[in-house]
Short mmCIF file of C-alpha atoms in Angstrom, two decimals:
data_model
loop_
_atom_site.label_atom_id
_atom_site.label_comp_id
_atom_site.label_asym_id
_atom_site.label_seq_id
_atom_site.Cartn_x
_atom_site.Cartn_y
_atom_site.Cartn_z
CA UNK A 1345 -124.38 -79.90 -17.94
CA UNK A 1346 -123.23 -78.48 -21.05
CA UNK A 1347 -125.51 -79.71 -24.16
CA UNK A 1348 -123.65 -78.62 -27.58
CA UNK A 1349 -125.69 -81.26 -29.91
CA UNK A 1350 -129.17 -82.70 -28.18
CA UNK A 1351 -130.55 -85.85 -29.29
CA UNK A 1352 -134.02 -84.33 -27.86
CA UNK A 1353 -136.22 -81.43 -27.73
CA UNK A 1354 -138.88 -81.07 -25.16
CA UNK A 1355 -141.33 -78.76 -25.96
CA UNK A 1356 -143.98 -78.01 -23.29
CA UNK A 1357 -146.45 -75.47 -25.34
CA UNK A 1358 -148.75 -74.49 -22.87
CA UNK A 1359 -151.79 -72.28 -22.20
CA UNK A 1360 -150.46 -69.26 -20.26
CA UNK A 1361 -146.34 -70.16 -20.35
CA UNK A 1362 -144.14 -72.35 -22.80
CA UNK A 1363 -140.94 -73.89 -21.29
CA UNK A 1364 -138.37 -75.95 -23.56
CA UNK A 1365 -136.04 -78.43 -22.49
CA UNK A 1366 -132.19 -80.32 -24.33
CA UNK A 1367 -131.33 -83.63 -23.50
CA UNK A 1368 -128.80 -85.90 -24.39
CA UNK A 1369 -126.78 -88.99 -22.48
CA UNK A 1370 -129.75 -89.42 -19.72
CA UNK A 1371 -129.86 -86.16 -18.57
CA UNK A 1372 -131.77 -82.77 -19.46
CA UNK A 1373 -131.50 -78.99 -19.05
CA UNK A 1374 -133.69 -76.18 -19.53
CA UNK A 1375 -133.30 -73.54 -22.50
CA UNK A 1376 -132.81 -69.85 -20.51
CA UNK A 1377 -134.99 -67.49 -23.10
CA UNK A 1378 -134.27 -63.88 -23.14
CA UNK A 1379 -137.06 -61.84 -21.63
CA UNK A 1380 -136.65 -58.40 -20.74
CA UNK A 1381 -133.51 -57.89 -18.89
CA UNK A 1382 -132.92 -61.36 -18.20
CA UNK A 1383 -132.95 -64.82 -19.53
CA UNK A 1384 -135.62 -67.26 -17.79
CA UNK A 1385 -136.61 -70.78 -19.63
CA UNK A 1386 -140.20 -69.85 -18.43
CA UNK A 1387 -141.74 -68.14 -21.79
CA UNK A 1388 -145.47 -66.46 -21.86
CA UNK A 1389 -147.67 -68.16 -24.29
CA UNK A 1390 -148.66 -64.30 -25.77
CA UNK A 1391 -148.79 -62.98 -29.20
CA UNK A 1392 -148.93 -59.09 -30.21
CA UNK A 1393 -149.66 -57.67 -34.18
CA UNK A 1394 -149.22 -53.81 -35.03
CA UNK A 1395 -148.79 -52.39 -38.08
CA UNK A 1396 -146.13 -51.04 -38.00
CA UNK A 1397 -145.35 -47.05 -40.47
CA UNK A 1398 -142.69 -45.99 -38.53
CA UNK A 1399 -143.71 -47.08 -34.88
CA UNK A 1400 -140.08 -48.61 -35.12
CA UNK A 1401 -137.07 -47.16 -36.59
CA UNK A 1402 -136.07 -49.40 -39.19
CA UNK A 1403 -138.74 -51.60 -39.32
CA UNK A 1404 -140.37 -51.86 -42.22
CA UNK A 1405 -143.56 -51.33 -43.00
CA UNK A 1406 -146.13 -53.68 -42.81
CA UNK A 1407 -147.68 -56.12 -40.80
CA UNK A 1408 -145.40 -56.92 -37.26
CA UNK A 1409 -145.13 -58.97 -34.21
CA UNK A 1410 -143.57 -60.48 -31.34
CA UNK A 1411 -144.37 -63.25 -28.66
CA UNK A 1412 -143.81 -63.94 -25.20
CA UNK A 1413 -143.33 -61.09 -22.94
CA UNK A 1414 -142.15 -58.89 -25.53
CA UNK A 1415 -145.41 -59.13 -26.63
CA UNK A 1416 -147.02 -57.79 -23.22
CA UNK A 1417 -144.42 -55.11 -23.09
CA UNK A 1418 -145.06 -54.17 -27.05
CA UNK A 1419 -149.07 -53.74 -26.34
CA UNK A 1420 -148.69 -52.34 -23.06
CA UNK A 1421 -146.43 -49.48 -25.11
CA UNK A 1422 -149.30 -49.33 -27.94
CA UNK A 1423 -152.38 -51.02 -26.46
CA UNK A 1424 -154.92 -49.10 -28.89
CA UNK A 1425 -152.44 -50.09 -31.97
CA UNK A 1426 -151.85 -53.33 -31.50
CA UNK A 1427 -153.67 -56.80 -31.30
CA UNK A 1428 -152.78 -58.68 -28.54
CA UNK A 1429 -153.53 -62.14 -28.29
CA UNK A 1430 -152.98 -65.03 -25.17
CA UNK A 1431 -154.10 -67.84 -24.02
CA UNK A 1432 -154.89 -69.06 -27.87
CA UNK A 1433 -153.79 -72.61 -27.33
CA UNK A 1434 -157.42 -73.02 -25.81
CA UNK A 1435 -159.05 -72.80 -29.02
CA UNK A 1436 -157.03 -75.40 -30.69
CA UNK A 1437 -160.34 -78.29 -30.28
CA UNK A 1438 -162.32 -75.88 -31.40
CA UNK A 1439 -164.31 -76.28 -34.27
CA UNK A 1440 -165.87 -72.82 -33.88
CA UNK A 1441 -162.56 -70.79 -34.20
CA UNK A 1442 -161.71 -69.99 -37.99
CA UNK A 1443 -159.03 -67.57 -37.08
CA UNK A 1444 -158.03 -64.65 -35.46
CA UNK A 1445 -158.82 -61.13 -37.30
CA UNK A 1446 -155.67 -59.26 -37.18
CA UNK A 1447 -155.90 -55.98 -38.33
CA UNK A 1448 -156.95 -57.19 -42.11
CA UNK A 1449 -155.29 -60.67 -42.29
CA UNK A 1450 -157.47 -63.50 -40.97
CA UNK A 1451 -154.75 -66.32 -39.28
CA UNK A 1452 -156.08 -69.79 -38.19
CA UNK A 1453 -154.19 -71.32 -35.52
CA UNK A 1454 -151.48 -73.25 -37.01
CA UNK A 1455 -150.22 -69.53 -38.30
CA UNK A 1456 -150.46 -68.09 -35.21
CA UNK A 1457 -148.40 -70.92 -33.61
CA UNK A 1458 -145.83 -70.74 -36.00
CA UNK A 1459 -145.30 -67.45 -35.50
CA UNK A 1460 -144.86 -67.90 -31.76
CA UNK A 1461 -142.64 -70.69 -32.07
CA UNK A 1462 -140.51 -68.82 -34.81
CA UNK A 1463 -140.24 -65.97 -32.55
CA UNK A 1464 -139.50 -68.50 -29.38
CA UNK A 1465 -136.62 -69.62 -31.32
CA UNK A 1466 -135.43 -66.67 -31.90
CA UNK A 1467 -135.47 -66.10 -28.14
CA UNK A 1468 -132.96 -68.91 -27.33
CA UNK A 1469 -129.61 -67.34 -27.68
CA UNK A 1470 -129.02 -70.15 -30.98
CA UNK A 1471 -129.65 -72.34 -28.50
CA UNK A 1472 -132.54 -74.04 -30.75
CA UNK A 1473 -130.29 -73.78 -34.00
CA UNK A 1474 -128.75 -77.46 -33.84
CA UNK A 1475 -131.00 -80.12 -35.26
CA UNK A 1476 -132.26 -82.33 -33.00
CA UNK A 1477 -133.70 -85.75 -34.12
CA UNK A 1478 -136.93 -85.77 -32.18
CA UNK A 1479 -138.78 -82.72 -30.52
CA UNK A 1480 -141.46 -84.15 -28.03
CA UNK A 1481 -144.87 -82.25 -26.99
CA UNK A 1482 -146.84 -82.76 -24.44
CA UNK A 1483 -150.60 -82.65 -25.09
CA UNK A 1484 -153.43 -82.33 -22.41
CA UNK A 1485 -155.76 -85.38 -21.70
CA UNK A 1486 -158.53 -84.15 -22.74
CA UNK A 1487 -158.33 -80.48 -24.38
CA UNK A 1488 -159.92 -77.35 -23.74
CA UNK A 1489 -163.57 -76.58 -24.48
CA UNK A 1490 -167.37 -77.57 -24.04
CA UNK A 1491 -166.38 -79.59 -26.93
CA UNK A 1492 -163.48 -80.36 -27.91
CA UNK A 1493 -162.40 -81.91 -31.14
CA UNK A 1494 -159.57 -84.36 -30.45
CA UNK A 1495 -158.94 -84.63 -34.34
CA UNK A 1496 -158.67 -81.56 -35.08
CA UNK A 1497 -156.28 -80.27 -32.27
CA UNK A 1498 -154.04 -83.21 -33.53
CA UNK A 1499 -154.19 -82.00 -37.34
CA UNK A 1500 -153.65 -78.26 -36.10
CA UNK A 1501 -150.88 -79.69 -33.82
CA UNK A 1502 -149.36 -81.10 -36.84
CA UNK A 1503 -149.68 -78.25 -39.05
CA UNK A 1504 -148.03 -75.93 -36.28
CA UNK A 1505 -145.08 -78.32 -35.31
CA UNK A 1506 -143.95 -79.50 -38.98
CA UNK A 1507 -141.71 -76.80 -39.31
CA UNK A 1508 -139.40 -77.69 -36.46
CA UNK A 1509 -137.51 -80.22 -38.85
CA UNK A 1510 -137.42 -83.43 -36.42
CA UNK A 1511 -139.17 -86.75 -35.86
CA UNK A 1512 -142.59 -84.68 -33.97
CA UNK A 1513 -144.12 -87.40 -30.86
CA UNK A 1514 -146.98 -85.93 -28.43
CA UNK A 1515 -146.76 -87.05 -25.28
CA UNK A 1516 -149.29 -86.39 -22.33
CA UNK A 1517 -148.22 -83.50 -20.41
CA UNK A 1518 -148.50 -85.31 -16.90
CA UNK A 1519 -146.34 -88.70 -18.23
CA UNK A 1520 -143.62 -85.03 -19.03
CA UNK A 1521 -143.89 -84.20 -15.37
CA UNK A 1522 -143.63 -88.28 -14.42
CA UNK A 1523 -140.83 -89.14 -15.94
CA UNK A 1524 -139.30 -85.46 -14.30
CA UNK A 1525 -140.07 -86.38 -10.85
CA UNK A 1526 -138.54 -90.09 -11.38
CA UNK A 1527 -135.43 -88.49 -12.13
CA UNK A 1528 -135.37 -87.17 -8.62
CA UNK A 1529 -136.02 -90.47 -6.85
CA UNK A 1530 -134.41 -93.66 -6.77
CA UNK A 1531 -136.94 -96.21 -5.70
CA UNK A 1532 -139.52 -97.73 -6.98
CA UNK A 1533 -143.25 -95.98 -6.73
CA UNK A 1534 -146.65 -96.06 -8.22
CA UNK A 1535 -147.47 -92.14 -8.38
CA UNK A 1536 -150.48 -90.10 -9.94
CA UNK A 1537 -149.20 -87.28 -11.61
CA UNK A 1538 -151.42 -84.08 -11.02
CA UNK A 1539 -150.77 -81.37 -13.67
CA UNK A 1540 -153.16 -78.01 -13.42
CA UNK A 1541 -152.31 -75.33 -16.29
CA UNK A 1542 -154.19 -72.61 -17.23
CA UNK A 1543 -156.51 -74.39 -19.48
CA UNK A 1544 -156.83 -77.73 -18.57
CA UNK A 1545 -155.92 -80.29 -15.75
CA UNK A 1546 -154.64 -83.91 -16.75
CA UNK A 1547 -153.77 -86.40 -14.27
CA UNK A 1548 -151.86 -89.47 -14.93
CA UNK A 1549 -151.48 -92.36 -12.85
CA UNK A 1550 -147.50 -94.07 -13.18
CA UNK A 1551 -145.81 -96.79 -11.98
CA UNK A 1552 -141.63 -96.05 -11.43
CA UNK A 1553 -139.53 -98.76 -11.64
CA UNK A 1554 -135.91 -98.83 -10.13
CA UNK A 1555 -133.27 -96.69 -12.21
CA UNK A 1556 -131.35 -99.21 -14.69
CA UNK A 1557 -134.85 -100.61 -15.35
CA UNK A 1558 -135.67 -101.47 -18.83
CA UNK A 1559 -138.48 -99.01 -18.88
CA UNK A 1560 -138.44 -96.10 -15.61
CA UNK A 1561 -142.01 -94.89 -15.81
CA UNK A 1562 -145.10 -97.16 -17.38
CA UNK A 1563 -148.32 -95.62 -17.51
CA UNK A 1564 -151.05 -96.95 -15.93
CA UNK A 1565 -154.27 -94.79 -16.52
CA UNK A 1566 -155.36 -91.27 -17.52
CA UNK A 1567 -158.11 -88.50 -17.43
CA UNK A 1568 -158.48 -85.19 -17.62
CA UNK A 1569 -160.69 -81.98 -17.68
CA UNK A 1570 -161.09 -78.31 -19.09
CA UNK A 1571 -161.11 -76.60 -16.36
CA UNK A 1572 -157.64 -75.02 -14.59
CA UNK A 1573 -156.45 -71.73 -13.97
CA UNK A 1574 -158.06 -69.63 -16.34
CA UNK A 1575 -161.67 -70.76 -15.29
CA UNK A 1576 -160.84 -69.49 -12.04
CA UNK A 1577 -159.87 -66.42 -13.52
CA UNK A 1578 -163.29 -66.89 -14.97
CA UNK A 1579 -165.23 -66.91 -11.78
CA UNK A 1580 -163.38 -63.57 -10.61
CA UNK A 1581 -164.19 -61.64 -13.43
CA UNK A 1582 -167.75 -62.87 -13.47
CA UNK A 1583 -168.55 -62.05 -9.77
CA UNK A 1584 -166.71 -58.45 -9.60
CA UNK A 1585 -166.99 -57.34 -13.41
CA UNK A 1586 -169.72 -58.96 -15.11
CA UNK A 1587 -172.40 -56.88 -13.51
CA UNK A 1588 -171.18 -53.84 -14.49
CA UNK A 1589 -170.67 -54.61 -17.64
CA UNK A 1590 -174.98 -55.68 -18.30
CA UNK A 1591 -174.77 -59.59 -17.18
CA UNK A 1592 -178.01 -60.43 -15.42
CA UNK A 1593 -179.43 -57.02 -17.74
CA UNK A 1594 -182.32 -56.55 -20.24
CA UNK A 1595 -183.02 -55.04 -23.31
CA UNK A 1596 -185.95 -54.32 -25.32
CA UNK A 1597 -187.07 -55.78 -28.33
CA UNK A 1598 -190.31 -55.65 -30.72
CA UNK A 1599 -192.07 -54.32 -27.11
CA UNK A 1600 -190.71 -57.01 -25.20
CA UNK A 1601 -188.26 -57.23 -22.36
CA UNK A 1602 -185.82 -59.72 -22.51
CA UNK A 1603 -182.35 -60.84 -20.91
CA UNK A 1604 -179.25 -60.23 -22.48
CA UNK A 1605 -177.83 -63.57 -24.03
CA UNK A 1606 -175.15 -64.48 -21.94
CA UNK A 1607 -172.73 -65.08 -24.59
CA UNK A 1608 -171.17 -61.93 -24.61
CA UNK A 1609 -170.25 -62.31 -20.87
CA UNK A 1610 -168.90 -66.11 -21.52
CA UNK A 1611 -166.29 -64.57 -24.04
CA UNK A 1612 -165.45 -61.59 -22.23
CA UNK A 1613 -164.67 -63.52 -19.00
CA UNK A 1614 -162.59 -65.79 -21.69
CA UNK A 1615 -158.96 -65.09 -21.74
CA UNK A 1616 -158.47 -66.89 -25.54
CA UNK A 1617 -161.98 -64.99 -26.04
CA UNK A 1618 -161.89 -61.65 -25.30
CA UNK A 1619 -158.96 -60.22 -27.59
CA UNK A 1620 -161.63 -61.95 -30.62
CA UNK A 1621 -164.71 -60.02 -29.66
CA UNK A 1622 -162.66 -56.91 -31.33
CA UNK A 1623 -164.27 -57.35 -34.48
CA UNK A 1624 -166.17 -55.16 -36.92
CA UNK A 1625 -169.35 -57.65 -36.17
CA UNK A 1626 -168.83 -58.51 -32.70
CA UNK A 1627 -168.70 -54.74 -31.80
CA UNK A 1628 -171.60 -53.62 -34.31
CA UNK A 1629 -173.22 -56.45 -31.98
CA UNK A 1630 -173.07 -54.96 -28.66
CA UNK A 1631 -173.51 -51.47 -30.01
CA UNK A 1632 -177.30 -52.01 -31.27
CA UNK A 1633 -177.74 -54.08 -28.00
CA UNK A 1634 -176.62 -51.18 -26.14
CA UNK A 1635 -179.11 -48.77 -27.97
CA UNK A 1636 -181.71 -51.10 -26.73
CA UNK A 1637 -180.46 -51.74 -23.43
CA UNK A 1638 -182.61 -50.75 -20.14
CA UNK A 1639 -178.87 -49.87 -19.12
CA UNK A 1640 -177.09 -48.82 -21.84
CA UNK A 1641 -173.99 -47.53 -19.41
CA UNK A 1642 -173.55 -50.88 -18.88
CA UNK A 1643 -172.92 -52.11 -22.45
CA UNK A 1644 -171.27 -48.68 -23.28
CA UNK A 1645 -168.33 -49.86 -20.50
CA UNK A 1646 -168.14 -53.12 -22.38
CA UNK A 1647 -167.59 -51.82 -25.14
CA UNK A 1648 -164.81 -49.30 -24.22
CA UNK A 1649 -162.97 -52.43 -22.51
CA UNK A 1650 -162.83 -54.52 -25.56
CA UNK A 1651 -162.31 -51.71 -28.34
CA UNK A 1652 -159.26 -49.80 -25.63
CA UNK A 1653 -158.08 -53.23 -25.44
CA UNK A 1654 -157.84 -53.36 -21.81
CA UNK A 1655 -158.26 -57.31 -21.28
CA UNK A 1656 -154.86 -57.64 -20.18
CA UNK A 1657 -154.83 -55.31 -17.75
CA UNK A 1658 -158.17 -56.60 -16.77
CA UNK A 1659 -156.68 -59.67 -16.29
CA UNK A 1660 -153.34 -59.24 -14.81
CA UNK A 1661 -155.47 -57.85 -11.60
CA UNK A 1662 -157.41 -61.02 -11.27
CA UNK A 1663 -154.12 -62.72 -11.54
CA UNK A 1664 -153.04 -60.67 -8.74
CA UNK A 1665 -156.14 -60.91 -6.25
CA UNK A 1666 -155.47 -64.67 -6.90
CA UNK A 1667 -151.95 -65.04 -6.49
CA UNK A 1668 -152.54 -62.77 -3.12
CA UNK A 1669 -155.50 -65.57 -2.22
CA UNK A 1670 -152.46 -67.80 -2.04
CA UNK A 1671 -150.83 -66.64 0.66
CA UNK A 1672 -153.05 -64.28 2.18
CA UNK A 1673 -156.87 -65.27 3.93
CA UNK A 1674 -157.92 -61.89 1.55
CA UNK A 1675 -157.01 -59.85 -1.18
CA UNK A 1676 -157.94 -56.48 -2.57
CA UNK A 1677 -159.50 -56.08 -6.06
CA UNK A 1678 -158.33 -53.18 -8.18
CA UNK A 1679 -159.29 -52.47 -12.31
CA UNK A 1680 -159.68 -48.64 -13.93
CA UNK A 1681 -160.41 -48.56 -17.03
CA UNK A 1682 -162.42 -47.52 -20.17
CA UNK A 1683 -164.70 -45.58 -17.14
CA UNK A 1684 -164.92 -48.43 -14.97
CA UNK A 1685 -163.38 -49.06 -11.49
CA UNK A 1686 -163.84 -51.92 -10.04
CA UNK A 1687 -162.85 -51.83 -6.21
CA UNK A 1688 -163.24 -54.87 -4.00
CA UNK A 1689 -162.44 -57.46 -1.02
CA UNK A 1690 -162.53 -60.41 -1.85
CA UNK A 1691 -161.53 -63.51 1.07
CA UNK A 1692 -159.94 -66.73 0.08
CA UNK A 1693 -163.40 -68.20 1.13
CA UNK A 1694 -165.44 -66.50 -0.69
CA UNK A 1695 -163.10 -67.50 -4.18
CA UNK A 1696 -163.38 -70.88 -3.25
CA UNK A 1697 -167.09 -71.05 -2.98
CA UNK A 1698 -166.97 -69.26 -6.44
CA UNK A 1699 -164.90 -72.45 -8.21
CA UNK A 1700 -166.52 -74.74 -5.94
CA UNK A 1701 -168.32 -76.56 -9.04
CA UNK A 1702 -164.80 -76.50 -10.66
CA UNK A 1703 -163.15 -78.51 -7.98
CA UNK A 1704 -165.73 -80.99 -8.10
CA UNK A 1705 -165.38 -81.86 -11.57
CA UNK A 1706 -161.29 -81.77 -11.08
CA UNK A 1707 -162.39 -84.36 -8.67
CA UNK A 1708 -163.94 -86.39 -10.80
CA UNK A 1709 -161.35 -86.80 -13.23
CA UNK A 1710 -159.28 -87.82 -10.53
CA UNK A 1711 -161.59 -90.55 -9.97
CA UNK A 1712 -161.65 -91.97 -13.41
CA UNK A 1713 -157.75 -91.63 -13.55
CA UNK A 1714 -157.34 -93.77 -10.97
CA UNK A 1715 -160.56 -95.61 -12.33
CA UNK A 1716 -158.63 -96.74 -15.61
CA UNK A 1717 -155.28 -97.46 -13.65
CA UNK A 1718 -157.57 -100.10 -11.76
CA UNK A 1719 -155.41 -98.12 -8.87
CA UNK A 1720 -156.85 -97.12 -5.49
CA UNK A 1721 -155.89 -94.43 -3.62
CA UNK A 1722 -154.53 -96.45 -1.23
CA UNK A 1723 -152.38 -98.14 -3.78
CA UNK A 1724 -150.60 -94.73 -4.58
CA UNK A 1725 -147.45 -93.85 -2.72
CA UNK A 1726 -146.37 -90.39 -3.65
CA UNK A 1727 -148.81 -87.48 -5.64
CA UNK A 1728 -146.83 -84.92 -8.00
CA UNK A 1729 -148.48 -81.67 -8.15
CA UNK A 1730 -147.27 -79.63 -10.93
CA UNK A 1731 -148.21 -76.65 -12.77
CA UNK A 1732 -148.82 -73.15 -11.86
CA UNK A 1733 -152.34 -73.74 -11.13
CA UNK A 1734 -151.32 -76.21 -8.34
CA UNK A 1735 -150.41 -73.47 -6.01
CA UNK A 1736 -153.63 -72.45 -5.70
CA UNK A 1737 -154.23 -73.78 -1.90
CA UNK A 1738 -158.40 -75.29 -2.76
CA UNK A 1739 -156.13 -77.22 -4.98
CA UNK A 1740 -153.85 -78.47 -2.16
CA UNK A 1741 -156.15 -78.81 0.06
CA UNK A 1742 -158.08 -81.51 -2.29
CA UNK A 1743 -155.07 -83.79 -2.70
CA UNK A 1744 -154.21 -83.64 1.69
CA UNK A 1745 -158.07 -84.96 1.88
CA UNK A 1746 -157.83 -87.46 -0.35
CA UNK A 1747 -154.46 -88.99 -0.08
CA UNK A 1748 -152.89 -87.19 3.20
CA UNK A 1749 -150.29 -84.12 3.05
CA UNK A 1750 -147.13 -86.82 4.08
CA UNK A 1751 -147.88 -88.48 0.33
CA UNK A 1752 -147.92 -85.22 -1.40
CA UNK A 1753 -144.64 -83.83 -3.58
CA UNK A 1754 -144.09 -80.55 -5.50
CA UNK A 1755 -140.89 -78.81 -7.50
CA UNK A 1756 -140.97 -77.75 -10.79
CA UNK A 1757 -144.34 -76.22 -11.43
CA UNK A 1758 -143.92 -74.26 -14.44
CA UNK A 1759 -140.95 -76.71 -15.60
CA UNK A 1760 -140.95 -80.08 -14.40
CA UNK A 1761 -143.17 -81.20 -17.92
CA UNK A 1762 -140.68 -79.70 -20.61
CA UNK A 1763 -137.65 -81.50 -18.55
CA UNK A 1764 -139.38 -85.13 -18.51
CA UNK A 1765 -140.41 -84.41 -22.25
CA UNK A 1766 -136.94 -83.81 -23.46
CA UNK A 1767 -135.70 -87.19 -21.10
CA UNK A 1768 -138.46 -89.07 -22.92
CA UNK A 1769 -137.20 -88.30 -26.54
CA UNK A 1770 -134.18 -90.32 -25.59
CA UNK A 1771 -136.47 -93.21 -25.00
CA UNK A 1772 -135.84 -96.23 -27.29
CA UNK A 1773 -139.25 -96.78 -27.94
CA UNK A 1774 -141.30 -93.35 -27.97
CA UNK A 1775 -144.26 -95.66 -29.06
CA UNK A 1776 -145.13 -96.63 -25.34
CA UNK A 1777 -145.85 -93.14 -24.23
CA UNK A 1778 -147.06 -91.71 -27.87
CA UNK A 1779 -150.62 -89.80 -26.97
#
């Protein structure tokens, strides 16, 4: 399919990768985005800043950047000189993020998503140029955070999409990934929607009619919880790093002993958290703490990880140990930097005692899904995993329990939710899936 002039955008803005979709006359295809040396619609939700006096040959001088992973490879060419920043879709509920110091500009989130979607855009091959007359974008069920601030996502939303020129409708991200998977079948099917991202995981329950219907997909019931692949990440980093770094510690204060407050470990193990704590404040911080500290070596190594600006590389070996936990009963743990090394086994058993807590609650919002679809689980014929997160075999192994393996159905993880967005912007009626 060949789409010169779409009627709809689908625009699925996620926490660790973006993917955008064209439709037009009933059917949809994905936008291939140039990455280096090669074009892939599957886009990394990143963001790098230098300054930039000559670091490129006409360039001029000033204030730089690029997304996706031209971003990774810019900051893993100038890591010290840059300010690399992912995962920042996390912060949109919350009240407590400003903005994001950036050298000596201060941008709130809106700006920062602008800027990645400019620089998306410029990534399609002018395949983005054509005005389209509605861009759809999914939204979580519930957003990221302890608490999250529906309001204010949606004004920040707002403020970051108005740009794009078009009618702008959110859409839950699983209804995306429904409407997706109905294009693949032909009969009719009452189907709960599992999609687990990197920040949050939303589940939808959705009844899908026969095609010609008047309406495919109706939803019937919804829920959803903060917690997907980057608390797992989480967990990793606060078993095998966190105790090098001072967690569990003490310092002294006014002749006391106490414990070190265990924010700084909550942000550091915090993708969209870590690239903040380099700050003037943040840093001056954690420098007097580790003057006081009965282990100073400890804070000193935290220190050198955020200010060498190592959290990437921190985290792309926890993404590895837990991609290799996905095929493999074990996996080896590997991080040098900033005079730390961090060497260790780690079994798939152990990891899943370690988010243990976090498939409970993933659980539970399961239940209430199903809960406000007035839908038992015995009423459900097929259960669409989606998402990257989904691979991850605890994950699996939840959904064969609950509903049996012969009723589960995959494809499309990192895609399926842009593809059923851009199919629902040729909806008559966006109204009856608006979010």
């Amino acid at each position: 399919m060949s789409i010169s002039s779409p009627t709809a955008i689908g625009l699925d803005f996620g926490t660790t990768n973006s993917v955008v979709a064209l439709s037009q006359d009933n059917a949809a295809e994905l936008v291939a985005l140039d990455v280096p040396d090669a074009r892939n619609p599957v886009f990394r939700s990143a963001l790098c800043f230098w300054e930039d006096d000559g670091r490129h040959p006409g360039v001029p001088s000033g204030l730089a950047a690029d997304a996706g992973p031209w971003a990774i490879r810019e900051y893993l060419e100038f890591p010290q000189d840059s300010r690399f920043l992912q995962s920042f879709k996390s912060v949109v509920a919350s009240a407590s993020f400003e903005f994001a110091n950036v050298f000596e500009r201060r941008l709130r989130f809106e700006e920062l998503g602008q800027l990645f979607l400019a620089k998306l855009a410029a990534r399609a091959g002018g395949a983005l140029d054509g005005q389209a007359a509605r861009v759809v974008v999914g939204r979580p069920v519930e957003f990221a955070g302890s608490r999250p601030n529906e309001t204010l996502a949606r004004t920040r939303y707002d403020a970051m999409f108005a740009g794009l020129g078009a009618e702008i409708h959110y859409v839950y991200e699983p209804i995306g990934a429904a409407f997706s998977y109905a294009s693949r079948i032909s009969d009719p099917a009452t189907i709960l929607v599992a999609d687990f991202g990197g920040g949050t995981s939303d589940f939808s329950v959705v009844h899908i009619a026969a095609p010609g219907a008047a309406r495919r997909c109706t939803p019937l019931g919804a829920a959803g919880v903060g917690i997907a692949g980057d608390r797992f990440d989480y967990r990793i980093v606060d078993h095998l790093v966190m105790p090098l770094l001072g967690k569990g510690g003490s310092y002294r204060s006014m002749g006391k002993v106490l414990d070190i407050p265990g924010g700084y470990f909550n942000d550091f193990s915090d993708w969209s958290q870590l690239a903040l704590m380099r700050n003037r404040r943040t840093l001056a911080e954690l420098d007097k703490l580790r003057r006081n500290a009965v282990e100073p070596d400890a804070i000193t190594r935290m220190i050198a990880v955020i200010e060498q600006e190592l959290g990437y590389q921190l985290y792309d070996a926890v993404g590895q140990v837990k991609r290799a936990l996905s095929s493999s009963e074990d996996a080896h743990f590997h991080f040098a930097g900033a005079g730390l090394t961090v060497e260790a086994d780690v079994t798939r058993a152990e990891f899943e005692t370690w988010i243990a807590p976090d498939i409970a609650r993933i659980g539970d919002a399961v239940d209430r899904a199903l809960a406000t679809a007035a839908t038992p689980a015995s009423a459900i014929d097929r259960v669409f995993l989606t998402g990257g997160t989904s691979l991850t075999p605890r994950i699996r192994r939840l959904f064969d329990e609950r509903f049996g393996e012969e009723r589960i159905a995959t494809g499309g993880e990192l895609t399926s939710i842009a593809h059923g967005l851009a199919l629902i912007g040729q909806q008559d009626d966006l109204a009856a899936w608006a979010a």
